[in-house]
Short mmCIF file of C-alpha atoms in Angstrom, two decimals:
data_model
loop_
_atom_site.label_atom_id
_atom_site.label_comp_id
_atom_site.label_asym_id
_atom_site.label_seq_id
_atom_site.Cartn_x
_atom_site.Cartn_y
_atom_site.Cartn_z
CA UNK Z 9 0.00 0.00 0.00
CA UNK Z 10 1.05 3.59 -0.70
CA UNK Z 11 -0.28 6.31 1.61
CA UNK Z 12 -2.97 3.94 2.83
CA UNK Z 13 -4.25 3.02 -0.65
CA UNK Z 14 -3.79 -0.33 -2.41
CA UNK Z 15 -4.47 1.14 -5.85
CA UNK Z 16 -5.58 4.45 -7.31
CA UNK Z 17 -7.05 6.13 -10.36
CA UNK Z 18 -5.08 6.65 -13.55
CA UNK Z 19 -3.46 10.06 -13.76
CA UNK Z 20 -4.23 12.40 -16.62
CA UNK Z 21 -1.40 12.59 -19.12
CA UNK Z 22 -0.62 15.26 -21.72
CA UNK Z 23 2.45 16.59 -23.46
CA UNK Z 24 3.81 17.84 -26.74
CA UNK Z 25 6.91 19.19 -28.42
CA UNK Z 26 7.68 21.04 -31.65
CA UNK Z 27 10.37 20.15 -34.18
CA UNK Z 28 11.88 22.47 -36.79
CA UNK Z 29 14.48 21.13 -39.18
CA UNK Z 30 16.22 21.63 -42.48
CA UNK Z 31 18.63 19.52 -44.49
CA UNK Z 32 20.78 19.40 -47.61
CA UNK Z 33 21.98 16.33 -49.49
CA UNK Z 34 24.31 15.88 -52.46
CA UNK Z 35 25.79 13.14 -54.62
CA UNK Z 36 29.06 13.99 -56.39
CA UNK Z 37 30.93 11.88 -58.96
CA UNK Z 38 34.50 11.14 -57.86
CA UNK Z 39 35.79 8.97 -60.64
CA UNK Z 40 34.67 7.69 -64.01
CA UNK Z 41 37.65 5.84 -65.47
CA UNK Z 42 37.52 2.52 -67.23
CA UNK Z 43 40.53 0.94 -65.49
CA UNK Z 44 39.53 1.95 -61.95
CA UNK Z 45 35.78 1.85 -62.37
CA UNK Z 46 33.38 4.52 -61.13
CA UNK Z 47 32.90 6.10 -57.72
CA UNK Z 48 30.49 8.56 -56.12
CA UNK Z 49 30.60 10.58 -52.92
CA UNK Z 50 27.31 11.17 -51.09
CA UNK Z 51 26.80 13.44 -48.11
CA UNK Z 52 24.03 15.07 -46.12
CA UNK Z 53 23.63 17.32 -43.11
CA UNK Z 54 20.48 18.03 -41.09
CA UNK Z 55 19.88 20.69 -38.44
CA UNK Z 56 17.04 19.87 -36.03
CA UNK Z 57 15.63 22.00 -33.23
CA UNK Z 58 13.48 20.36 -30.54
CA UNK Z 59 11.43 22.63 -28.30
CA UNK Z 60 12.22 20.33 -25.34
CA UNK Z 61 15.90 19.49 -25.82
CA UNK Z 62 17.43 22.13 -28.09
CA UNK Z 63 19.32 21.95 -31.37
CA UNK Z 64 21.25 18.97 -32.73
CA UNK Z 65 23.17 18.39 -35.95
CA UNK Z 66 23.26 15.08 -37.77
CA UNK Z 67 25.24 14.18 -40.85
CA UNK Z 68 26.42 11.38 -43.09
CA UNK Z 69 29.25 10.93 -45.57
CA UNK Z 70 29.80 7.91 -47.76
CA UNK Z 71 31.43 6.51 -50.88
CA UNK Z 72 30.27 3.91 -53.37
CA UNK Z 73 32.77 2.35 -55.75
CA UNK Z 74 32.16 0.05 -58.71
CA UNK Z 75 35.57 -1.36 -59.69
CA UNK Z 76 33.73 -3.55 -62.22
CA UNK Z 77 30.09 -3.84 -63.21
CA UNK Z 78 29.63 -7.00 -61.09
CA UNK Z 79 30.87 -5.51 -57.81
CA UNK Z 80 29.89 -2.47 -55.74
CA UNK Z 81 31.72 -1.49 -52.55
CA UNK Z 82 30.10 0.97 -50.16
CA UNK Z 83 31.06 2.71 -46.94
CA UNK Z 84 29.31 5.23 -44.74
CA UNK Z 85 30.03 7.31 -41.63
CA UNK Z 86 27.20 9.11 -39.89
CA UNK Z 87 26.14 10.95 -36.75
CA UNK Z 88 22.65 9.85 -35.73
CA UNK Z 89 20.30 10.87 -32.93
CA UNK Z 90 17.14 9.67 -31.23
CA UNK Z 91 15.13 12.33 -29.47
CA UNK Z 92 13.26 11.40 -26.26
CA UNK Z 93 9.71 10.32 -27.00
CA UNK Z 94 6.45 11.56 -25.49
CA UNK Z 95 6.35 8.80 -22.87
CA UNK Z 96 9.93 9.43 -21.69
CA UNK Z 97 9.21 13.14 -21.41
CA UNK Z 98 5.68 13.29 -20.10
CA UNK Z 99 4.52 9.94 -18.68
CA UNK Z 100 2.12 10.80 -15.86
CA UNK Z 101 3.81 8.46 -13.44
CA UNK Z 102 2.92 6.06 -10.67
CA UNK Z 103 3.85 5.44 -7.05
CA UNK Z 104 4.81 2.16 -5.42
CA UNK Z 105 6.08 1.09 -2.01
CA UNK Z 106 9.50 -0.58 -2.32
CA UNK Z 107 12.54 -1.36 -0.18
CA UNK Z 108 15.88 0.35 -0.77
CA UNK Z 109 19.38 -0.17 0.62
CA UNK Z 110 20.83 3.15 1.78
CA UNK Z 111 24.68 3.23 1.81
CA UNK Z 112 24.56 6.54 3.67
CA UNK Z 113 22.79 4.90 6.60
CA UNK Z 114 24.92 1.82 7.18
CA UNK Z 115 23.36 -0.08 4.26
CA UNK Z 116 20.12 -0.23 6.18
CA UNK Z 117 16.96 -1.31 4.36
CA UNK Z 118 14.14 1.23 4.35
CA UNK Z 119 10.59 1.13 2.97
CA UNK Z 120 10.16 4.13 0.67
CA UNK Z 121 7.83 5.50 -1.99
CA UNK Z 122 9.09 4.98 -5.53
CA UNK Z 123 7.75 7.59 -7.96
CA UNK Z 124 8.04 6.79 -11.67
CA UNK Z 125 7.43 9.64 -14.11
CA UNK Z 126 8.83 11.48 -17.13
CA UNK Z 127 11.82 13.79 -17.42
CA UNK Z 128 11.72 17.05 -19.39
CA UNK Z 129 15.50 17.47 -19.04
CA UNK Z 130 16.35 14.59 -21.37
CA UNK Z 131 18.69 15.15 -24.31
CA UNK Z 132 18.69 13.24 -27.61
CA UNK Z 133 20.76 10.06 -27.75
CA UNK Z 134 23.76 10.42 -30.06
CA UNK Z 135 25.41 7.67 -32.07
CA UNK Z 136 28.39 7.44 -34.40
CA UNK Z 137 27.76 4.79 -37.05
CA UNK Z 138 30.13 3.05 -39.45
CA UNK Z 139 28.87 0.82 -42.25
CA UNK Z 140 30.99 -1.06 -44.78
CA UNK Z 141 29.65 -3.49 -47.35
CA UNK Z 142 29.95 -5.13 -50.72
CA UNK Z 143 27.27 -6.02 -53.29
CA UNK Z 144 27.75 -8.72 -55.93
CA UNK Z 145 25.67 -8.94 -59.13
CA UNK Z 146 27.62 -11.26 -61.43
CA UNK Z 147 26.76 -11.03 -65.13
CA UNK Z 148 27.31 -14.78 -65.57
CA UNK Z 149 24.47 -15.47 -63.08
CA UNK Z 150 21.49 -13.30 -64.09
CA UNK Z 151 18.91 -12.73 -61.37
CA UNK Z 152 21.41 -13.24 -58.52
CA UNK Z 153 22.39 -10.57 -56.00
CA UNK Z 154 24.29 -10.87 -52.73
CA UNK Z 155 25.40 -8.32 -50.16
CA UNK Z 156 27.41 -8.42 -46.95
CA UNK Z 157 27.43 -5.40 -44.63
CA UNK Z 158 29.36 -4.77 -41.42
CA UNK Z 159 27.98 -2.19 -38.98
CA UNK Z 160 29.45 -0.56 -35.90
CA UNK Z 161 27.29 1.76 -33.77
CA UNK Z 162 28.67 3.65 -30.77
CA UNK Z 163 25.79 5.28 -28.88
CA UNK Z 164 26.35 7.81 -26.09
CA UNK Z 165 23.86 9.24 -23.63
CA UNK Z 166 21.46 6.32 -23.98
CA UNK Z 167 18.18 6.92 -22.21
CA UNK Z 168 17.49 4.45 -19.42
CA UNK Z 169 15.83 4.29 -16.00
CA UNK Z 170 17.93 3.22 -13.02
CA UNK Z 171 16.53 1.18 -10.15
CA UNK Z 172 16.05 2.83 -6.77
CA UNK Z 173 19.02 0.89 -5.39
CA UNK Z 174 21.25 2.04 -8.26
CA UNK Z 175 20.21 5.66 -7.66
CA UNK Z 176 20.95 5.42 -3.94
CA UNK Z 177 24.29 3.65 -4.44
CA UNK Z 178 25.54 5.94 -7.21
CA UNK Z 179 24.50 9.05 -5.30
CA UNK Z 180 26.54 7.79 -2.33
CA UNK Z 181 29.40 7.08 -4.75
CA UNK Z 182 29.66 10.72 -5.78
CA UNK Z 183 27.26 11.14 -8.70
CA UNK Z 184 25.63 14.24 -7.27
CA UNK Z 185 23.22 14.69 -10.18
CA UNK Z 186 21.43 11.51 -9.07
CA UNK Z 187 21.06 12.77 -5.50
CA UNK Z 188 18.45 15.26 -6.73
CA UNK Z 189 16.06 12.34 -7.24
CA UNK Z 190 16.23 11.36 -3.55
CA UNK Z 191 14.08 12.89 -0.79
CA UNK Z 192 15.11 12.47 2.86
CA UNK Z 193 13.38 13.43 6.09
CA UNK Z 194 14.87 15.43 8.97
CA UNK Z 195 16.54 12.25 10.26
CA UNK Z 196 18.33 11.77 6.91
CA UNK Z 197 16.20 8.72 6.12
CA UNK Z 198 15.13 8.21 2.50
CA UNK Z 199 11.38 8.63 2.12
CA UNK Z 200 11.04 8.90 -1.67
CA UNK Z 201 13.07 8.25 -4.84
CA UNK Z 202 12.02 9.42 -8.29
CA UNK Z 203 12.79 6.92 -11.07
CA UNK Z 204 12.90 8.94 -14.27
CA UNK Z 205 14.56 8.30 -17.64
CA UNK Z 206 18.02 9.86 -17.78
CA UNK Z 207 20.90 10.09 -20.28
CA UNK Z 208 23.33 7.89 -18.41
CA UNK Z 209 24.37 4.84 -20.41
CA UNK Z 210 26.52 3.97 -23.43
CA UNK Z 211 25.86 1.24 -25.98
CA UNK Z 212 28.18 -0.38 -28.54
CA UNK Z 213 26.58 -2.54 -31.24
CA UNK Z 214 28.46 -4.45 -33.95
CA UNK Z 215 27.33 -7.11 -36.38
CA UNK Z 216 27.17 -8.41 -39.94
CA UNK Z 217 24.11 -8.55 -42.22
CA UNK Z 218 23.87 -11.04 -45.09
CA UNK Z 219 21.35 -10.77 -47.94
CA UNK Z 220 21.14 -13.12 -50.94
CA UNK Z 221 18.41 -13.24 -53.59
CA UNK Z 222 18.10 -15.29 -56.77
CA UNK Z 223 15.33 -15.43 -59.36
CA UNK Z 224 15.44 -18.18 -61.96
CA UNK Z 225 13.12 -18.94 -64.87
CA UNK Z 226 12.44 -22.67 -64.71
CA UNK Z 227 12.50 -23.07 -68.49
CA UNK Z 228 16.24 -22.42 -68.32
CA UNK Z 229 16.53 -25.70 -66.38
CA UNK Z 230 13.80 -27.82 -67.94
CA UNK Z 231 12.36 -27.51 -71.42
CA UNK Z 232 8.70 -26.61 -71.30
CA UNK Z 233 8.74 -25.70 -67.59
CA UNK Z 234 6.70 -22.65 -66.63
CA UNK Z 235 7.05 -20.08 -63.89
CA UNK Z 236 9.90 -18.62 -61.87
CA UNK Z 237 11.72 -19.87 -58.79
CA UNK Z 238 12.72 -17.29 -56.18
CA UNK Z 239 15.30 -17.91 -53.46
CA UNK Z 240 15.94 -15.56 -50.54
CA UNK Z 241 18.32 -15.74 -47.59
CA UNK Z 242 18.85 -13.09 -44.93
CA UNK Z 243 20.89 -13.42 -41.77
CA UNK Z 244 22.32 -11.36 -38.96
CA UNK Z 245 25.38 -12.27 -36.91
CA UNK Z 246 25.55 -10.21 -33.74
CA UNK Z 247 29.16 -9.51 -32.75
CA UNK Z 248 28.71 -7.10 -29.86
CA UNK Z 249 25.88 -5.56 -27.86
CA UNK Z 250 27.74 -3.99 -24.96
CA UNK Z 251 25.77 -1.83 -22.52
CA UNK Z 252 27.90 0.32 -20.20
CA UNK Z 253 26.35 1.82 -17.08
CA UNK Z 254 28.34 3.34 -14.20
CA UNK Z 255 31.56 1.95 -15.63
CA UNK Z 256 30.27 -1.62 -15.76
CA UNK Z 257 29.95 -3.20 -19.23
CA UNK Z 258 27.72 -6.17 -20.04
CA UNK Z 259 27.80 -7.72 -23.51
CA UNK Z 260 24.45 -9.37 -24.26
CA UNK Z 261 25.41 -11.24 -27.46
CA UNK Z 262 24.28 -14.84 -27.12
CA UNK Z 263 21.71 -13.98 -24.45
CA UNK Z 264 18.39 -15.40 -25.62
CA UNK Z 265 17.15 -14.56 -22.15
CA UNK Z 266 14.04 -15.22 -20.17
CA UNK Z 267 10.68 -13.50 -20.50
CA UNK Z 268 12.03 -10.30 -18.92
CA UNK Z 269 15.29 -10.13 -20.90
CA UNK Z 270 15.96 -6.72 -22.37
CA UNK Z 271 17.48 -6.95 -24.84
CA UNK Z 272 17.45 -10.43 -26.38
CA UNK Z 273 20.45 -10.79 -28.73
CA UNK Z 274 20.94 -14.27 -30.24
CA UNK Z 275 24.21 -14.78 -32.06
CA UNK Z 276 22.41 -15.76 -35.26
CA UNK Z 277 18.98 -15.02 -36.71
CA UNK Z 278 18.09 -16.10 -40.24
CA UNK Z 279 15.19 -15.80 -42.69
CA UNK Z 280 15.07 -18.05 -45.77
CA UNK Z 281 12.43 -18.46 -48.44
CA UNK Z 282 11.83 -20.56 -51.53
CA UNK Z 283 8.95 -19.39 -53.72
CA UNK Z 284 7.29 -20.29 -57.00
CA UNK Z 285 5.50 -17.76 -59.22
CA UNK Z 286 3.49 -18.51 -62.33
CA UNK Z 287 1.11 -16.08 -63.97
CA UNK Z 288 -1.40 -15.15 -61.25
CA UNK Z 289 -0.37 -17.86 -58.77
CA UNK Z 290 2.31 -17.73 -56.09
CA UNK Z 291 3.44 -20.13 -53.35
CA UNK Z 292 6.20 -19.60 -50.75
CA UNK Z 293 7.79 -21.69 -48.00
CA UNK Z 294 9.66 -19.70 -45.36
CA UNK Z 295 12.10 -20.82 -42.67
CA UNK Z 296 12.93 -18.66 -39.64
CA UNK Z 297 15.70 -19.61 -37.21
CA UNK Z 298 17.01 -18.39 -33.87
CA UNK Z 299 20.32 -19.82 -32.65
CA UNK Z 300 20.64 -21.40 -29.20
CA UNK Z 301 21.86 -19.12 -26.42
CA UNK Z 302 22.03 -18.52 -22.73
CA UNK Z 303 19.56 -17.34 -20.11
CA UNK Z 304 22.07 -14.74 -18.88
CA UNK Z 305 25.59 -14.40 -20.30
CA UNK Z 306 26.89 -13.22 -16.91
CA UNK Z 307 25.91 -16.53 -15.27
CA UNK Z 308 27.72 -19.90 -15.36
CA UNK Z 309 26.00 -23.26 -15.56
CA UNK Z 310 26.45 -25.28 -12.38
CA UNK Z 311 27.60 -22.22 -10.42
CA UNK Z 312 25.07 -19.40 -10.71
CA UNK Z 313 22.32 -21.54 -12.20
CA UNK Z 314 21.83 -25.27 -12.83
CA UNK Z 315 21.36 -24.92 -16.58
CA UNK Z 316 22.05 -21.61 -18.29
CA UNK Z 317 21.29 -22.76 -21.84
CA UNK Z 318 18.18 -21.99 -23.91
CA UNK Z 319 17.50 -23.95 -27.08
CA UNK Z 320 17.23 -22.29 -30.45
CA UNK Z 321 14.22 -22.67 -32.73
CA UNK Z 322 13.38 -23.26 -36.39
CA UNK Z 323 9.95 -22.29 -37.73
CA UNK Z 324 8.39 -22.97 -41.13
CA UNK Z 325 5.63 -20.85 -42.67
CA UNK Z 326 3.63 -21.55 -45.82
CA UNK Z 327 1.81 -18.93 -47.86
CA UNK Z 328 0.18 -18.52 -51.23
CA UNK Z 329 -1.85 -16.14 -53.37
CA UNK Z 330 -3.96 -16.08 -56.51
CA UNK Z 331 -4.72 -12.95 -58.52
CA UNK Z 332 -8.39 -13.05 -59.58
CA UNK Z 333 -7.99 -10.23 -62.08
CA UNK Z 334 -5.21 -8.15 -63.57
CA UNK Z 335 -3.16 -5.89 -61.34
CA UNK Z 336 -3.27 -3.07 -63.91
CA UNK Z 337 -6.96 -2.43 -63.32
CA UNK Z 338 -6.82 -2.86 -59.54
CA UNK Z 339 -8.29 -6.30 -59.17
CA UNK Z 340 -8.67 -8.74 -56.33
CA UNK Z 341 -6.30 -11.29 -54.81
CA UNK Z 342 -7.00 -14.32 -52.64
CA UNK Z 343 -4.30 -15.33 -50.17
CA UNK Z 344 -3.58 -17.71 -47.31
CA UNK Z 345 -0.83 -18.03 -44.70
CA UNK Z 346 0.03 -20.76 -42.22
CA UNK Z 347 2.52 -19.63 -39.58
CA UNK Z 348 4.51 -22.19 -37.58
CA UNK Z 349 3.49 -24.91 -39.99
CA UNK Z 350 4.89 -27.76 -37.85
CA UNK Z 351 3.32 -26.39 -34.63
CA UNK Z 352 6.67 -26.14 -32.84
CA UNK Z 353 6.57 -25.35 -29.11
CA UNK Z 354 8.83 -22.63 -27.71
CA UNK Z 355 11.70 -23.59 -25.37
CA UNK Z 356 11.02 -23.05 -21.69
CA UNK Z 357 12.70 -20.01 -20.11
CA UNK Z 358 11.55 -19.46 -16.55
CA UNK Z 359 9.89 -16.25 -15.40
CA UNK Z 360 10.37 -14.99 -11.85
CA UNK Z 361 6.63 -15.14 -11.20
CA UNK Z 362 4.14 -17.83 -12.14
CA UNK Z 363 1.43 -15.86 -13.95
CA UNK Z 364 3.39 -15.08 -17.12
CA UNK Z 365 4.36 -17.08 -20.21
CA UNK Z 366 7.47 -19.10 -19.38
CA UNK Z 367 9.46 -18.25 -22.49
CA UNK Z 368 10.90 -15.25 -24.32
CA UNK Z 369 7.98 -13.99 -26.41
CA UNK Z 370 10.24 -11.56 -28.30
CA UNK Z 371 12.11 -14.47 -29.93
CA UNK Z 372 9.86 -17.52 -29.86
CA UNK Z 373 6.41 -18.36 -31.23
CA UNK Z 374 3.88 -18.80 -28.40
CA UNK Z 375 0.70 -19.25 -30.48
CA UNK Z 376 1.53 -22.47 -32.30
CA UNK Z 377 0.16 -23.15 -35.77
CA UNK Z 378 -2.05 -20.29 -36.96
CA UNK Z 379 -4.07 -19.84 -40.15
CA UNK Z 380 -5.08 -16.78 -42.14
CA UNK Z 381 -7.23 -16.56 -45.25
CA UNK Z 382 -8.24 -13.31 -46.91
CA UNK Z 383 -8.86 -11.20 -49.95
CA UNK Z 384 -7.10 -8.00 -51.02
CA UNK Z 385 -8.95 -5.49 -53.17
CA UNK Z 386 -7.09 -2.82 -55.13
CA UNK Z 387 -8.79 0.19 -56.68
#
């Protein structure tokens, strides 16, 4: 109970902000020589003014180079931002009775009021991003395209909400800006702590994206065959997802996590599809995979937990469509979709209370086999 009440009415909530921005963008040819290929330089800059957090400048600069017609190399540097959203700025808030350890009172445990609300003093998150990739479109294999891209994102001033114990401990450790969220009585006992979003954390994200597509006319393989075969493969390999808070860094790569995991970063996630198209008919079989991982990468099996592993999953989906009339005049299309065709159950990942779903719903299918049938009308 808080102030004698078990629960209370919802608080009214309102807020807004204004954004004014302008940008310029240009693409300039760098080279157009037969022996060295062609190259372009592309750049942009944007000036944005937020009524709540002031003015920020973002930019990008990149180069694309085609040494030969079959190969394109690309690279990009950019400064990116994410402004605080309406909820982070203006959420009406809630109160809750919780216990907190107070280092300034002999690490005693005190029952306090936790107040959760928004923070109008937030600044936009800022990130420096590097992307390098190569695209292959070989002339000897018409209809085929493949790309591999490496990305490296270094984000500063990430918006997060600390726990009441983190606020109390870091205030006692000398972070005076956090002490402003703590209210004490005349006996120097904590009575209230405000948990608000703050710009306090850093995040480093690295990984590799793979994308392969191939379209093949079947009559090139078999005389008299009709229709086209489409192949698609997409994958992501997470290399780093390191969250730094108060000088402590945790890398979440390989953490499939339980139901409350935030974030969930498997090492591998893939999406594959084989499809057949002929005239007005189309059919596609899709495979989605999540690699096996750990409940928490900071734990050790047999020491911190009996079994820290969580199985991966492979899901198959089947879909099809039939165009009843020509697309040029609008027309109608019938379609169906069966998700989780083999009705695969999700792996168990325990929750710390019994009323929730005991798996990670962000990664795994919890509905089982589902069916959809419909019609699309175009005018």
